[in-house]
Amino acid sequence: MNWTRRGFLGRSLAGLVATIAAPRLTPAQSPSRPGARGAAVLCSRGETWGRKVNDPAWKILGGGGASLDAVIAGANIVELDPEDQSVGYGGLPNEEGVVQLDASVMSGKLKKSGAVGALERIKTPSKVARLVMERTDHVMLVGEGALRFARAHGLEEANLLTEKSRLAWLKWKENLSDKDDWLPPADGVYAEPARVTGTINVLAIDRAGDMAGCTTTSGLAWKISGRLGDSPIIGAGMYVDNEIGAAGATGRGEEVIKTCGSYAIVEAMGRGTPPEQACREALQRIVHWTRENPDFDVKYVALRRDGEAACVGLRGRKDKPPQCSIRTAAGFRVINGSYLYEIPGTAMR
Ligand code: GLY
């Protein structure tokens, strides 16, 4: 195919016009009418973490509580657990060995959102993001300002770098180059530590039909200090529209930001596209912007307001599909998602 720049721009413009012109279904026309399946909480992880996150969230939703309280309660579980090295306390640090956390929250009921980026020394960035949403006239605070804001609200400070994460960082640092002065121990044989972008999304609808979402992460391991991924960017790492549904992203944030992933999914659902197809189309856009069969991963999860859920990854294996989990009045269920490209059993970047 001969992709001239003029031709590409023409096609892009045509696509954009078609998208804008595509009618957005009214809530009454939508196949996803509220409350069709009652309250639900979706977590972007499978069995183990899914249960840990969905249980406290469901306790709130099942008792008639608010979706916003539920998603924060679920996110806090992973943020406070030092065993998870991709979110909150115990997350892998940046290239300087400093843990910097990103998080966003969004309330469909309030039509408001809040976010923090590169936040240090606070274990629960989702709580600070909620405070930004509810107690400021801003949407996002970052770095030192975000920390001062958290302090002003009395959040406890802590060293977020656990011994396990410090040692992982030191291994990376000492094996980075043979042109610097950091040397691995003479008797130590280091396996190259994986460079992860973990992250967790929690999306919920409550009995009143109100939706909320939260995404929280320590971001890309060994990142440049101050790097923000997609998680704190509203519309990229997470998006909620009370009349349609919610979506969230995990994986390589840079590609999600460039393609406004979560917003694109929610808008597609608003035009009547089923959640799984909406996630696939958002991933196809990343492929279009990068390359076929990319060597990084992105996973999208979506929860339509009638409770229909989906989970689709760029990459996966038949024996290890992308997963998410959902808790409703009917119980807890792991969803084995679909993916665009089959990969051999290698670690993902
Ligand atoms: N998706 C998490 C990040 O890229 O930081």
PDB file of C-alpha atoms and ligand atoms in Angstrom, residues 102 197 199 217 219-220 227 229-231 249-254, ligand 1:
ATOM      1  CA  ASP A 102       0.796   7.648  39.540  1.00  0.00           C
ATOM      2  CA  THR A 197       4.659  -1.924  33.796  1.00  0.00           C
ATOM      3  CA  THR A 199      -0.670  -1.239  37.205  1.00  0.00           C
ATOM      4  CA  THR A 217       0.671   2.195  39.415  1.00  0.00           C
ATOM      5  CA  GLY A 219       4.785   2.948  36.430  1.00  0.00           C
ATOM      6  CA  LEU A 220       7.584   1.694  34.244  1.00  0.00           C
ATOM      7  CA  ARG A 227       8.103  10.213  33.787  1.00  0.00           C
ATOM      8  CA  GLY A 229       2.658   6.997  32.122  1.00  0.00           C
ATOM      9  CA  ASP A 230      -0.970   6.697  31.080  1.00  0.00           C
ATOM     10  CA  SER A 231      -2.348   5.863  34.536  1.00  0.00           C
ATOM     11  CA  ALA A 249      -5.481   0.330  30.630  1.00  0.00           C
ATOM     12  CA  THR A 250      -2.408  -1.518  31.812  1.00  0.00           C
ATOM     13  CA  GLY A 251       0.908  -2.002  30.033  1.00  0.00           C
ATOM     14  CA  ARG A 252       3.027   0.365  27.969  1.00  0.00           C
ATOM     15  CA  GLY A 253       1.586   3.740  28.891  1.00  0.00           C
ATOM     16  CA  GLU A 254       3.242   5.789  26.178  1.00  0.00           C
TER      17      GLU A 254
HETATM   18  N1  GLY B   1       0.607   1.671  32.321  1.00  0.00           N
HETATM   19  C1  GLY B   1       1.489   2.081  33.311  1.00  0.00           C
HETATM   20  C2  GLY B   1       2.585   2.920  32.847  1.00  0.00           C
HETATM   21  O1  GLY B   1       2.940   2.893  31.683  1.00  0.00           O
HETATM   22  O2  GLY B   1       3.126   3.637  33.645  1.00  0.00           O
END
